[in-house]
Tab-separated table of C-alpha atoms in Angstrom:
chain	number	residue	atom	x	y	z
K	1	UNK	CA	-2.023	31.139	-14.101
K	2	UNK	CA	-1.200	33.941	-11.761
K	3	UNK	CA	-3.138	32.666	-9.208
K	4	UNK	CA	-1.250	29.351	-9.133
K	5	UNK	CA	1.998	31.015	-9.238
K	6	UNK	CA	0.824	32.935	-6.065
K	7	UNK	CA	-0.378	29.748	-4.417
K	8	UNK	CA	2.929	27.857	-5.307
K	9	UNK	CA	5.163	30.949	-3.778
K	10	UNK	CA	3.366	30.079	-0.469
K	11	UNK	CA	4.884	26.552	-0.415
K	12	UNK	CA	8.189	27.507	-1.277
K	13	UNK	CA	9.568	28.138	2.109
K	14	UNK	CA	8.608	24.712	2.676
K	15	UNK	CA	10.697	23.428	0.189
K	16	UNK	CA	14.683	23.064	0.624
K	17	UNK	CA	16.655	22.344	-2.230
K	18	UNK	CA	19.594	20.078	-2.149
K	19	UNK	CA	21.105	19.929	-5.591
K	20	UNK	CA	21.736	22.992	-7.670
K	21	UNK	CA	21.017	23.847	-11.329
K	22	UNK	CA	18.950	20.611	-12.126
K	23	UNK	CA	18.413	20.046	-15.592
K	24	UNK	CA	15.574	20.274	-18.262
K	25	UNK	CA	17.322	18.896	-21.166
K	26	UNK	CA	15.325	17.466	-24.010
K	27	UNK	CA	14.760	13.691	-23.537
K	28	UNK	CA	15.555	13.500	-19.711
K	29	UNK	CA	13.656	11.004	-17.478
K	30	UNK	CA	11.939	11.858	-14.517
K	31	UNK	CA	14.621	10.637	-12.349
K	32	UNK	CA	12.219	10.338	-9.573
K	33	UNK	CA	11.753	6.814	-10.255
K	34	UNK	CA	14.050	4.364	-11.822
K	35	UNK	CA	11.543	1.838	-12.049
K	36	UNK	CA	9.596	3.825	-14.533
K	37	UNK	CA	12.934	4.415	-16.489
K	38	UNK	CA	13.420	0.359	-16.369
K	39	UNK	CA	10.121	-0.193	-17.986
K	40	UNK	CA	9.971	2.423	-20.576
K	41	UNK	CA	13.233	2.962	-22.192
K	42	UNK	CA	16.240	1.031	-22.661
K	43	UNK	CA	18.417	1.400	-19.627
K	44	UNK	CA	21.849	3.355	-19.899
K	45	UNK	CA	24.898	3.551	-17.866
K	46	UNK	CA	23.491	6.458	-15.695
K	47	UNK	CA	20.384	4.520	-14.694
K	48	UNK	CA	22.331	1.547	-14.158
K	49	UNK	CA	24.640	3.306	-11.842
K	50	UNK	CA	21.579	4.715	-10.242
K	51	UNK	CA	20.410	1.468	-9.477
K	52	UNK	CA	23.500	0.594	-7.795
K	53	UNK	CA	24.263	3.607	-6.056
K	54	UNK	CA	20.830	5.086	-5.476
K	55	UNK	CA	18.425	7.679	-6.847
K	56	UNK	CA	20.054	10.735	-8.388
K	57	UNK	CA	23.527	9.622	-9.059
K	58	UNK	CA	23.314	10.709	-12.632
K	59	UNK	CA	22.523	14.145	-11.521
K	60	UNK	CA	25.856	14.332	-9.484
K	61	UNK	CA	27.356	14.197	-12.952
K	62	UNK	CA	24.529	16.058	-15.028
K	63	UNK	CA	23.807	18.481	-12.374
K	64	UNK	CA	27.590	19.539	-11.849
K	65	UNK	CA	28.147	19.938	-15.673
K	66	UNK	CA	25.006	21.801	-16.013
K	67	UNK	CA	25.953	24.138	-12.857
K	68	UNK	CA	29.504	24.601	-14.514
K	69	UNK	CA	27.956	25.566	-17.798
K	70	UNK	CA	25.716	28.109	-16.175
K	71	UNK	CA	28.302	29.986	-14.084
K	72	UNK	CA	30.462	30.152	-16.972
K	73	UNK	CA	27.744	32.017	-18.875
K	74	UNK	CA	26.938	34.006	-15.767
K	75	UNK	CA	23.264	32.645	-15.305
K	76	UNK	CA	24.091	30.817	-12.234
K	77	UNK	CA	24.716	32.667	-8.826
K	78	UNK	CA	27.986	31.068	-7.690
K	79	UNK	CA	27.975	32.633	-4.177
K	80	UNK	CA	28.870	30.355	-1.430
K	81	UNK	CA	25.233	30.374	-0.147
K	82	UNK	CA	24.038	29.184	-3.391
K	83	UNK	CA	26.661	26.932	-4.912
K	84	UNK	CA	27.908	25.031	-1.914
K	85	UNK	CA	29.290	21.532	-2.042
K	86	UNK	CA	28.766	18.523	-0.069
K	87	UNK	CA	31.494	15.938	-0.048
K	88	UNK	CA	29.098	13.471	2.023
K	89	UNK	CA	26.737	13.396	-0.704
K	90	UNK	CA	28.546	11.827	-3.377
K	91	UNK	CA	28.124	8.137	-4.051
K	92	UNK	CA	30.927	5.746	-4.874
K	93	UNK	CA	32.553	6.604	-8.045
K	94	UNK	CA	31.994	10.296	-8.068
K	95	UNK	CA	34.680	12.652	-6.628
K	96	UNK	CA	34.009	14.070	-3.272
K	97	UNK	CA	32.204	17.491	-3.855
K	98	UNK	CA	30.548	16.511	-6.946
K	99	UNK	CA	27.063	17.360	-5.711
K	100	UNK	CA	26.004	20.966	-5.795
K	101	UNK	CA	23.911	21.508	-2.983
K	102	UNK	CA	21.952	24.754	-3.461
K	103	UNK	CA	22.897	26.593	-6.585
K	104	UNK	CA	19.169	27.640	-7.507
K	105	UNK	CA	17.010	29.901	-5.268
K	106	UNK	CA	14.176	28.507	-3.855
K	107	UNK	CA	11.767	30.124	-6.757
K	108	UNK	CA	13.836	28.155	-9.185
K	109	UNK	CA	11.938	25.228	-7.948
K	110	UNK	CA	9.034	26.015	-9.747
K	111	UNK	CA	9.748	28.952	-12.237
K	112	UNK	CA	13.193	28.283	-13.556
K	113	UNK	CA	13.219	25.606	-16.176
K	114	UNK	CA	16.909	25.046	-15.754
K	115	UNK	CA	16.584	24.341	-12.116
K	116	UNK	CA	12.941	22.790	-11.605
K	117	UNK	CA	14.542	19.164	-11.419
K	118	UNK	CA	16.514	20.320	-8.392
K	119	UNK	CA	16.074	17.871	-5.593
K	120	UNK	CA	14.467	19.353	-2.492
K	121	UNK	CA	12.954	18.304	0.629
K	122	UNK	CA	9.410	19.428	1.566
K	123	UNK	CA	8.614	19.533	5.375
K	124	UNK	CA	4.941	18.497	5.242
K	125	UNK	CA	5.870	15.267	3.825
K	126	UNK	CA	8.947	14.658	5.827
K	127	UNK	CA	6.597	14.838	8.683
K	128	UNK	CA	4.506	11.852	7.732
K	129	UNK	CA	6.649	9.763	5.130
K	130	UNK	CA	7.468	7.221	7.983
K	131	UNK	CA	3.698	6.152	7.881
K	132	UNK	CA	4.334	5.500	4.079
K	133	UNK	CA	5.963	2.629	2.223
K	134	UNK	CA	9.273	3.032	0.552
K	135	UNK	CA	9.119	5.031	-2.357
K	136	UNK	CA	9.615	3.112	-6.195
K	137	UNK	CA	9.546	-0.198	-3.968
K	138	UNK	CA	6.264	-2.156	-4.327
K	139	UNK	CA	4.042	-1.406	-1.558
K	140	UNK	CA	2.541	-2.998	1.373
K	141	UNK	CA	0.739	-2.075	4.351
K	142	UNK	CA	3.255	-0.333	6.600
K	143	UNK	CA	3.996	-1.858	9.976
K	144	UNK	CA	1.523	-0.580	12.719
K	145	UNK	CA	-1.024	1.007	10.540
K	146	UNK	CA	-4.075	-0.350	12.314
K	147	UNK	CA	-6.544	1.677	10.021
K	148	UNK	CA	-4.956	0.372	6.868
K	149	UNK	CA	-4.802	-3.236	8.252
K	150	UNK	CA	-8.538	-2.987	9.254
K	151	UNK	CA	-9.681	-1.527	6.315
K	152	UNK	CA	-7.898	-4.113	4.041
K	153	UNK	CA	-9.154	-7.055	6.320
K	154	UNK	CA	-12.766	-5.838	5.663
K	155	UNK	CA	-12.162	-5.426	1.955
K	156	UNK	CA	-10.281	-8.683	1.604
K	157	UNK	CA	-12.936	-10.921	3.170
K	158	UNK	CA	-15.501	-9.272	0.823
K	159	UNK	CA	-13.264	-10.204	-1.943
K	160	UNK	CA	-12.636	-13.681	-1.308
K	161	UNK	CA	-16.185	-14.425	-0.870
K	162	UNK	CA	-17.190	-12.726	-4.125
K	163	UNK	CA	-14.149	-13.739	-6.222
K	164	UNK	CA	-12.662	-16.601	-4.948
K	165	UNK	CA	-11.025	-18.027	-8.005
K	166	UNK	CA	-9.275	-14.800	-9.186
K	167	UNK	CA	-5.698	-15.899	-8.857
K	168	UNK	CA	-2.822	-13.598	-8.490
K	169	UNK	CA	-0.673	-13.510	-12.201
K	170	UNK	CA	2.764	-14.251	-12.947
K	171	UNK	CA	5.882	-14.967	-10.951
K	172	UNK	CA	5.839	-12.718	-8.337
K	173	UNK	CA	8.396	-10.022	-10.177
K	174	UNK	CA	5.899	-7.449	-10.983
K	175	UNK	CA	7.634	-6.696	-14.091
K	176	UNK	CA	5.316	-8.283	-16.552
K	177	UNK	CA	7.093	-11.385	-16.666
K	178	UNK	CA	4.036	-13.944	-16.313
K	179	UNK	CA	5.886	-17.325	-15.801
K	180	UNK	CA	3.577	-20.106	-16.160
K	181	UNK	CA	0.427	-18.072	-16.297
K	182	UNK	CA	1.190	-17.472	-19.939
K	183	UNK	CA	0.427	-21.127	-20.416
K	184	UNK	CA	-2.084	-22.143	-17.815
K	185	UNK	CA	-4.484	-19.221	-18.345
K	186	UNK	CA	-6.344	-20.073	-21.405
K	187	UNK	CA	-9.936	-18.724	-20.796
K	188	UNK	CA	-10.431	-15.351	-19.868
K	189	UNK	CA	-12.578	-15.660	-16.503
K	190	UNK	CA	-11.015	-12.660	-14.939
K	191	UNK	CA	-11.668	-10.283	-17.554
K	192	UNK	CA	-7.792	-9.617	-17.574
K	193	UNK	CA	-6.950	-6.705	-19.645
K	194	UNK	CA	-3.189	-7.722	-20.309
K	195	UNK	CA	-4.565	-11.153	-21.689
K	196	UNK	CA	-7.644	-9.993	-23.830
K	197	UNK	CA	-8.034	-6.394	-23.590
K	198	UNK	CA	-11.129	-7.278	-21.196
K	199	UNK	CA	-12.853	-3.954	-20.161
K	200	UNK	CA	-16.144	-5.203	-19.147
K	201	UNK	CA	-16.490	-7.687	-16.294
K	202	UNK	CA	-19.617	-10.121	-16.108
K	203	UNK	CA	-22.406	-8.836	-14.521
K	204	UNK	CA	-22.621	-11.293	-12.051
K	205	UNK	CA	-19.324	-9.933	-10.577
K	206	UNK	CA	-21.233	-6.566	-9.700
K	207	UNK	CA	-18.079	-4.667	-11.251
K	208	UNK	CA	-18.570	-1.704	-13.401
K	209	UNK	CA	-17.008	-1.631	-16.824
K	210	UNK	CA	-13.564	0.323	-17.351
K	211	UNK	CA	-13.777	3.845	-18.824
K	212	UNK	CA	-12.364	3.577	-22.163
K	213	UNK	CA	-14.039	6.178	-24.242
K	214	UNK	CA	-15.920	9.223	-23.527
K	215	UNK	CA	-19.827	9.644	-24.621
K	216	UNK	CA	-19.413	13.045	-26.089
K	217	UNK	CA	-19.264	12.960	-29.868
K	218	UNK	CA	-16.047	14.010	-31.526
K	219	UNK	CA	-14.380	14.897	-28.209
K	220	UNK	CA	-10.916	14.003	-27.310
K	221	UNK	CA	-10.753	12.708	-23.610
K	222	UNK	CA	-7.381	14.263	-22.370
K	223	UNK	CA	-5.108	12.605	-19.841
K	224	UNK	CA	-1.370	12.260	-18.908
K	225	UNK	CA	0.331	9.403	-17.083
K	226	UNK	CA	3.055	8.802	-14.881
K	227	UNK	CA	3.590	12.560	-13.455
K	228	UNK	CA	4.224	14.796	-11.687
K	229	UNK	CA	7.351	14.946	-13.665
K	230	UNK	CA	9.986	17.228	-12.253
K	231	UNK	CA	10.285	19.197	-15.680
K	232	UNK	CA	6.515	19.682	-16.354
K	233	UNK	CA	6.450	23.137	-16.130
K	234	UNK	CA	6.654	23.962	-19.836
K	235	UNK	CA	3.713	21.554	-20.477
K	236	UNK	CA	1.773	22.843	-17.525
K	237	UNK	CA	2.379	26.645	-18.852
K	238	UNK	CA	1.285	25.544	-22.271
K	239	UNK	CA	-1.814	24.047	-21.016
K	240	UNK	CA	-2.609	27.133	-19.032
K	241	UNK	CA	-1.988	29.195	-21.874
K	242	UNK	CA	-4.547	27.223	-23.957
K	243	UNK	CA	-6.913	27.252	-20.879
K	244	UNK	CA	-6.877	23.508	-21.472
K	245	UNK	CA	-7.467	21.127	-18.436
K	246	UNK	CA	-6.581	17.511	-18.100
K	247	UNK	CA	-6.611	14.469	-16.175
K	248	UNK	CA	-3.491	13.674	-14.407
K	249	UNK	CA	-2.913	9.859	-13.580
K	250	UNK	CA	-0.121	10.342	-10.506
K	251	UNK	CA	2.047	7.871	-9.487
K	252	UNK	CA	2.292	8.217	-5.593
K	253	UNK	CA	6.108	7.879	-5.456
K	254	UNK	CA	6.453	10.781	-8.116
K	255	UNK	CA	3.987	12.593	-5.900
K	256	UNK	CA	6.135	12.328	-2.778
K	257	UNK	CA	9.049	12.825	-4.543
K	258	UNK	CA	7.849	15.910	-6.414
K	259	UNK	CA	5.249	17.468	-4.206
K	260	UNK	CA	5.445	21.401	-5.369
K	261	UNK	CA	4.932	20.020	-8.862
K	262	UNK	CA	1.959	17.737	-7.758
K	263	UNK	CA	0.304	20.671	-6.026
K	264	UNK	CA	0.705	22.779	-9.313
K	265	UNK	CA	-1.516	20.238	-10.996
K	266	UNK	CA	-4.319	20.402	-8.572
K	267	UNK	CA	-3.941	24.282	-8.403
K	268	UNK	CA	-4.122	24.817	-12.023
K	269	UNK	CA	-7.425	22.811	-11.850
K	270	UNK	CA	-6.418	19.557	-13.691
K	271	UNK	CA	-8.254	16.452	-12.518
K	272	UNK	CA	-5.992	14.127	-10.340
K	273	UNK	CA	-6.287	10.301	-10.260
K	274	UNK	CA	-3.881	7.437	-8.929
K	275	UNK	CA	-1.697	5.696	-10.941
K	276	UNK	CA	-0.464	3.355	-8.159
K	277	UNK	CA	2.444	3.833	-5.833
K	278	UNK	CA	5.301	1.979	-7.609
K	279	UNK	CA	4.049	1.793	-11.438
K	280	UNK	CA	4.150	-1.876	-11.371
K	281	UNK	CA	1.823	-4.623	-13.089
K	282	UNK	CA	-1.339	-4.756	-10.888
K	283	UNK	CA	-2.416	-8.295	-11.185
K	284	UNK	CA	1.095	-9.581	-10.123
K	285	UNK	CA	0.258	-8.407	-6.752
K	286	UNK	CA	-1.497	-10.165	-3.590
K	287	UNK	CA	-4.321	-8.889	-2.431
K	288	UNK	CA	-2.684	-6.649	0.351
K	289	UNK	CA	-0.055	-5.375	-2.059
K	290	UNK	CA	-2.499	-4.158	-4.279
K	291	UNK	CA	-4.721	-2.620	-1.830
K	292	UNK	CA	-1.401	-0.560	-0.552
K	293	UNK	CA	-0.376	0.501	-4.052
K	294	UNK	CA	-3.746	2.377	-4.285
K	295	UNK	CA	-4.290	3.146	-0.716
K	296	UNK	CA	-1.046	4.749	0.046
K	297	UNK	CA	-1.222	6.711	-3.437
K	298	UNK	CA	-4.601	7.963	-2.665
K	299	UNK	CA	-3.569	8.788	0.847
K	300	UNK	CA	-0.450	10.884	-0.215
K	301	UNK	CA	-2.433	12.793	-2.665
K	302	UNK	CA	-5.068	13.653	0.181
K	303	UNK	CA	-2.283	14.745	2.576
K	304	UNK	CA	-0.266	16.667	0.215
K	305	UNK	CA	-2.727	18.011	-2.195
K	306	UNK	CA	-5.959	18.253	-0.039
K	307	UNK	CA	-8.166	16.131	-2.508
K	308	UNK	CA	-9.134	12.436	-2.307
K	309	UNK	CA	-9.330	10.864	-5.922
K	310	UNK	CA	-11.995	8.869	-7.182
K	311	UNK	CA	-10.417	7.399	-10.294
K	312	UNK	CA	-7.254	5.385	-11.154
K	313	UNK	CA	-5.444	3.871	-14.164
K	314	UNK	CA	-3.616	0.830	-13.780
K	315	UNK	CA	0.160	0.806	-15.304
K	316	UNK	CA	0.233	-0.841	-18.502
K	317	UNK	CA	-3.478	-1.285	-18.525
K	318	UNK	CA	-2.799	-4.388	-16.156
K	319	UNK	CA	-6.259	-5.195	-14.417
K	320	UNK	CA	-8.420	-7.977	-13.589
K	321	UNK	CA	-11.860	-8.376	-11.634
K	322	UNK	CA	-9.580	-8.992	-8.594
K	323	UNK	CA	-7.860	-5.519	-8.863
K	324	UNK	CA	-11.098	-3.952	-9.876
K	325	UNK	CA	-13.001	-5.126	-6.762
K	326	UNK	CA	-10.107	-3.706	-4.705
K	327	UNK	CA	-10.265	-0.542	-6.618
K	328	UNK	CA	-14.080	-0.255	-6.221
K	329	UNK	CA	-13.976	-0.803	-2.493
K	330	UNK	CA	-11.644	2.272	-2.204
K	331	UNK	CA	-14.154	4.150	-4.163
K	332	UNK	CA	-12.219	4.613	-7.590
K	333	UNK	CA	-13.501	4.103	-11.207
K	334	UNK	CA	-10.918	2.204	-13.485
K	335	UNK	CA	-10.056	4.139	-16.527
K	336	UNK	CA	-7.983	2.622	-19.323
K	337	UNK	CA	-7.962	4.066	-22.828
K	338	UNK	CA	-9.168	3.261	-26.394
K	339	UNK	CA	-5.939	4.668	-28.271
K	340	UNK	CA	-2.410	4.606	-27.101
K	341	UNK	CA	-0.052	7.206	-28.864
K	342	UNK	CA	2.844	4.744	-27.748
K	343	UNK	CA	5.062	7.958	-26.864
K	344	UNK	CA	6.260	5.945	-23.845
K	345	UNK	CA	7.664	3.199	-26.170
K	346	UNK	CA	10.163	5.357	-27.908
K	347	UNK	CA	13.530	3.518	-27.847
K	348	UNK	CA	12.134	0.426	-26.945
K	349	UNK	CA	10.202	-2.198	-29.305
K	350	UNK	CA	11.748	-0.417	-32.282
K	351	UNK	CA	9.303	2.320	-31.887
K	352	UNK	CA	10.627	5.729	-33.058
K	353	UNK	CA	9.363	9.154	-32.738
K	354	UNK	CA	8.106	8.941	-36.317
K	355	UNK	CA	5.850	6.187	-35.006
K	356	UNK	CA	4.217	8.293	-32.330
K	357	UNK	CA	3.571	11.292	-34.766
K	358	UNK	CA	2.112	8.894	-37.263
K	359	UNK	CA	-0.057	7.636	-34.084
K	360	UNK	CA	-1.275	11.080	-33.574
K	361	UNK	CA	-2.259	11.626	-37.047
K	362	UNK	CA	-4.223	8.578	-37.345
K	363	UNK	CA	-6.003	9.476	-34.217
K	364	UNK	CA	-6.538	12.988	-35.820
K	365	UNK	CA	-7.681	11.678	-39.235
K	366	UNK	CA	-10.254	9.620	-37.313
K	367	UNK	CA	-11.475	12.979	-35.653
K	368	UNK	CA	-11.880	14.105	-39.164
K	369	UNK	CA	-13.519	11.254	-40.833
K	370	UNK	CA	-16.637	10.323	-38.726
K	371	UNK	CA	-15.140	7.684	-36.504
K	372	UNK	CA	-16.032	9.631	-33.673
K	373	UNK	CA	-19.350	11.119	-34.576
K	374	UNK	CA	-21.017	9.340	-31.575
K	375	UNK	CA	-18.471	9.268	-29.214
K	376	UNK	CA	-14.798	10.382	-28.289
K	377	UNK	CA	-11.486	8.465	-27.564
K	378	UNK	CA	-9.689	8.385	-24.143
K	379	UNK	CA	-6.122	8.886	-25.253
K	380	UNK	CA	-2.864	7.707	-23.517
K	381	UNK	CA	-0.675	10.482	-23.197
K	382	UNK	CA	2.483	10.711	-21.025
K	383	UNK	CA	4.169	13.279	-18.755
K	384	UNK	CA	6.933	10.749	-18.695
K	385	UNK	CA	9.808	12.782	-19.909
K	386	UNK	CA	10.298	16.260	-21.905
K	387	UNK	CA	9.913	14.271	-25.381
K	388	UNK	CA	6.366	12.894	-24.546
K	389	UNK	CA	5.392	16.261	-23.130
K	390	UNK	CA	6.959	18.400	-26.175
K	391	UNK	CA	5.362	15.943	-28.849
K	392	UNK	CA	1.904	16.634	-27.257
K	393	UNK	CA	2.680	20.554	-27.380
K	394	UNK	CA	3.607	20.156	-31.116
K	395	UNK	CA	0.438	18.250	-32.074
K	396	UNK	CA	-2.021	19.993	-30.092
K	397	UNK	CA	-2.905	22.315	-32.818
K	398	UNK	CA	-3.821	19.532	-34.771
K	399	UNK	CA	-5.813	17.623	-32.392
K	400	UNK	CA	-7.727	20.917	-31.823
K	401	UNK	CA	-8.323	21.152	-35.399
K	402	UNK	CA	-9.365	17.591	-35.832
K	403	UNK	CA	-11.771	17.161	-32.814
K	404	UNK	CA	-14.488	19.674	-31.921
K	405	UNK	CA	-13.641	19.420	-28.094
K	406	UNK	CA	-10.612	18.314	-25.862
K	407	UNK	CA	-11.613	18.045	-22.428
K	408	UNK	CA	-10.511	16.254	-19.077
K	409	UNK	CA	-12.201	12.811	-18.679
K	410	UNK	CA	-14.192	14.082	-15.547
K	411	UNK	CA	-15.821	16.573	-17.719
K	412	UNK	CA	-16.412	14.210	-20.813
K	413	UNK	CA	-18.168	12.066	-18.089
K	414	UNK	CA	-20.107	15.036	-16.293
K	415	UNK	CA	-18.427	14.015	-13.209
K	416	UNK	CA	-18.853	17.218	-11.411
K	417	UNK	CA	-17.654	15.901	-8.013
K	418	UNK	CA	-14.403	14.115	-9.080
K	419	UNK	CA	-13.136	14.024	-5.538
K	420	UNK	CA	-14.733	12.423	-2.250
K	421	UNK	CA	-14.567	16.102	-0.909
K	422	UNK	CA	-17.684	17.735	-1.877
K	423	UNK	CA	-16.784	21.540	-1.806
K	424	UNK	CA	-14.882	20.931	-5.108
K	425	UNK	CA	-16.946	20.785	-8.127
K	426	UNK	CA	-15.948	20.327	-11.871
K	427	UNK	CA	-17.919	21.901	-14.591
K	428	UNK	CA	-20.231	19.755	-16.622
K	429	UNK	CA	-19.461	19.240	-20.304
K	430	UNK	CA	-21.711	21.925	-21.301
K	431	UNK	CA	-20.265	24.388	-19.135
K	432	UNK	CA	-16.755	23.529	-19.953
K	433	UNK	CA	-17.199	23.830	-23.853
K	434	UNK	CA	-19.312	26.958	-22.949
K	435	UNK	CA	-15.937	28.633	-21.634
K	436	UNK	CA	-16.337	27.568	-17.668
K	437	UNK	CA	-13.049	25.566	-17.375
K	438	UNK	CA	-12.403	26.322	-13.745
K	439	UNK	CA	-13.195	23.915	-10.778
K	440	UNK	CA	-14.977	25.735	-7.885
K	441	UNK	CA	-13.824	25.206	-4.393
K	442	UNK	CA	-10.828	26.315	-1.960
K	443	UNK	CA	-8.150	23.987	-0.482
K	444	UNK	CA	-5.351	24.183	2.015
K	445	UNK	CA	-2.538	21.768	0.971
K	446	UNK	CA	-0.465	20.291	3.566
K	447	UNK	CA	1.765	23.310	4.348
K	448	UNK	CA	2.064	25.828	7.077
K	449	UNK	CA	0.236	28.415	4.840
K	450	UNK	CA	-3.087	28.074	3.270
K	451	UNK	CA	-3.167	28.260	-0.740
K	452	UNK	CA	-6.121	29.308	-2.384
K	453	UNK	CA	-6.813	27.616	-5.511
K	454	UNK	CA	-9.593	25.681	-7.389
K	455	UNK	CA	-9.597	22.743	-5.323
K	456	UNK	CA	-10.424	20.874	-2.380
K	457	UNK	CA	-9.990	20.774	1.666
K	458	UNK	CA	-7.872	20.976	4.174
K	459	UNK	CA	-5.835	17.655	4.579
K	460	UNK	CA	-4.216	15.710	7.555
K	461	UNK	CA	-3.530	12.116	8.650
K	462	UNK	CA	-6.675	11.683	10.406
K	463	UNK	CA	-9.088	13.224	7.902
K	464	UNK	CA	-7.454	11.213	5.164
K	465	UNK	CA	-7.775	8.046	7.000
K	466	UNK	CA	-11.334	8.884	8.051
K	467	UNK	CA	-12.375	9.725	4.628
K	468	UNK	CA	-10.656	6.599	3.178
K	469	UNK	CA	-12.221	4.382	5.777
K	470	UNK	CA	-15.773	5.947	5.131
K	471	UNK	CA	-15.750	5.775	1.175
K	472	UNK	CA	-14.396	2.089	1.296
K	473	UNK	CA	-17.275	1.177	3.696
K	474	UNK	CA	-19.805	2.767	1.346
K	475	UNK	CA	-18.432	1.094	-1.561
K	476	UNK	CA	-18.106	-2.334	-0.098
K	477	UNK	CA	-21.668	-2.068	0.992
K	478	UNK	CA	-22.918	-1.213	-2.484
K	479	UNK	CA	-21.394	-4.119	-4.293
K	480	UNK	CA	-23.997	-6.633	-4.437
K	481	UNK	CA	-22.100	-9.433	-3.270
K	482	UNK	CA	-21.503	-7.991	-0.073
K	483	UNK	CA	-24.618	-7.981	1.945
K	484	UNK	CA	-25.711	-6.277	5.086
K	485	UNK	CA	-23.156	-8.127	7.255
K	486	UNK	CA	-20.236	-6.604	5.808
K	487	UNK	CA	-21.527	-3.370	5.677
K	488	UNK	CA	-22.040	-3.605	9.450
K	489	UNK	CA	-18.880	-4.743	10.182
K	490	UNK	CA	-17.207	-1.900	8.119
K	491	UNK	CA	-19.034	0.314	10.149
K	492	UNK	CA	-17.920	-0.969	13.579
K	493	UNK	CA	-14.432	-0.346	12.398
K	494	UNK	CA	-15.068	3.273	11.614
């Protein structure tokens, strides 16, 4: 943990705060993404105003009130340098000067729980963001991105040849409103998870089955969706104290919203996987959009964290053979789950926190009664908000008492090279349970200073692009439906 803190301290000069004394109150959503809020909890007036006036509107009020409280209690430095006001930043309906710009010191961005959700700018991201889709919008290939265009053309040609009859699902709004698909799709020819929870494509497709469980008996496959959350330090500190690693399924828009938090996850030794750019239903996207959702998330992780993930999880589990094909062509394994805590549903569908606690209790009971005597579950947990994170912290001792082992998914699968970078290795399952939980390798994140940690390689646009293209070429060529022509075509594009 000390090493991780030291590594993060090297990044702080690159981060510039632009709202002070941000909050860590229980139940607060990661305001990095209104779309996640929209799908996961009943919208409130603050979220509605954020949609109307822009991301962060609620924090003009919440941050201002919290700053006042902290200053009154003597815990917030109110000097002009740290409590300045920016009248131009206030959206309609907020009094001029309502936004605090830099109440917290830079170190507060990663160490002070009352200010870890302070908005900041990060110069490595600022330098490359023009080559990425708009955050929290459905991704598409960015104009003039010739490499992405060429790579997609190759993958798309192969996809259309292999699976010509797998159609886009829904009516195009990407929110799970399936329109006429609900009535016209009556036979699960596409192995569509949302329709029939299908996770094993027909062998004729050449596609691998989704990961739903782990092969190690009495082992909890630990992962968290929807990060990085700006207020995740309490969870990550807890995991560090427990010497517990996990698999983190990161949303691309969250990674670029909260890059310092994302870097901490990698530096703490957690496995990083892709959870798409905008967290929408993947089968509702065109081939090109689905490609972009995965491609740009993976690229952002490479450029900002220095590693290229080889795993992904579809939001809401929504995947079919068409989407699996695109992910496989990008060298990413599809991981879903066998057990859902429903922590993400609290506040919707009549789900309560008591229901979530009961779900955890059921899983733990199964861990003791022999249900998992020959394999282990992959459990759906979330880094979504402070409730979901605290709930896991609270139940962790019970999980630990109910299962022999709790390990990240890569470790449970004995995946010793979780990234395309071959200088980063993960412990095997035997090594992990024997006490070797750290990854091996050094990385330079996209910053002016190299940070030593337990992961990966130097990043950069050219390196990321080359890696993406080469991995896709090898994966496309490996699929049995592709043939030598496609492999040669991809090689010419490189």
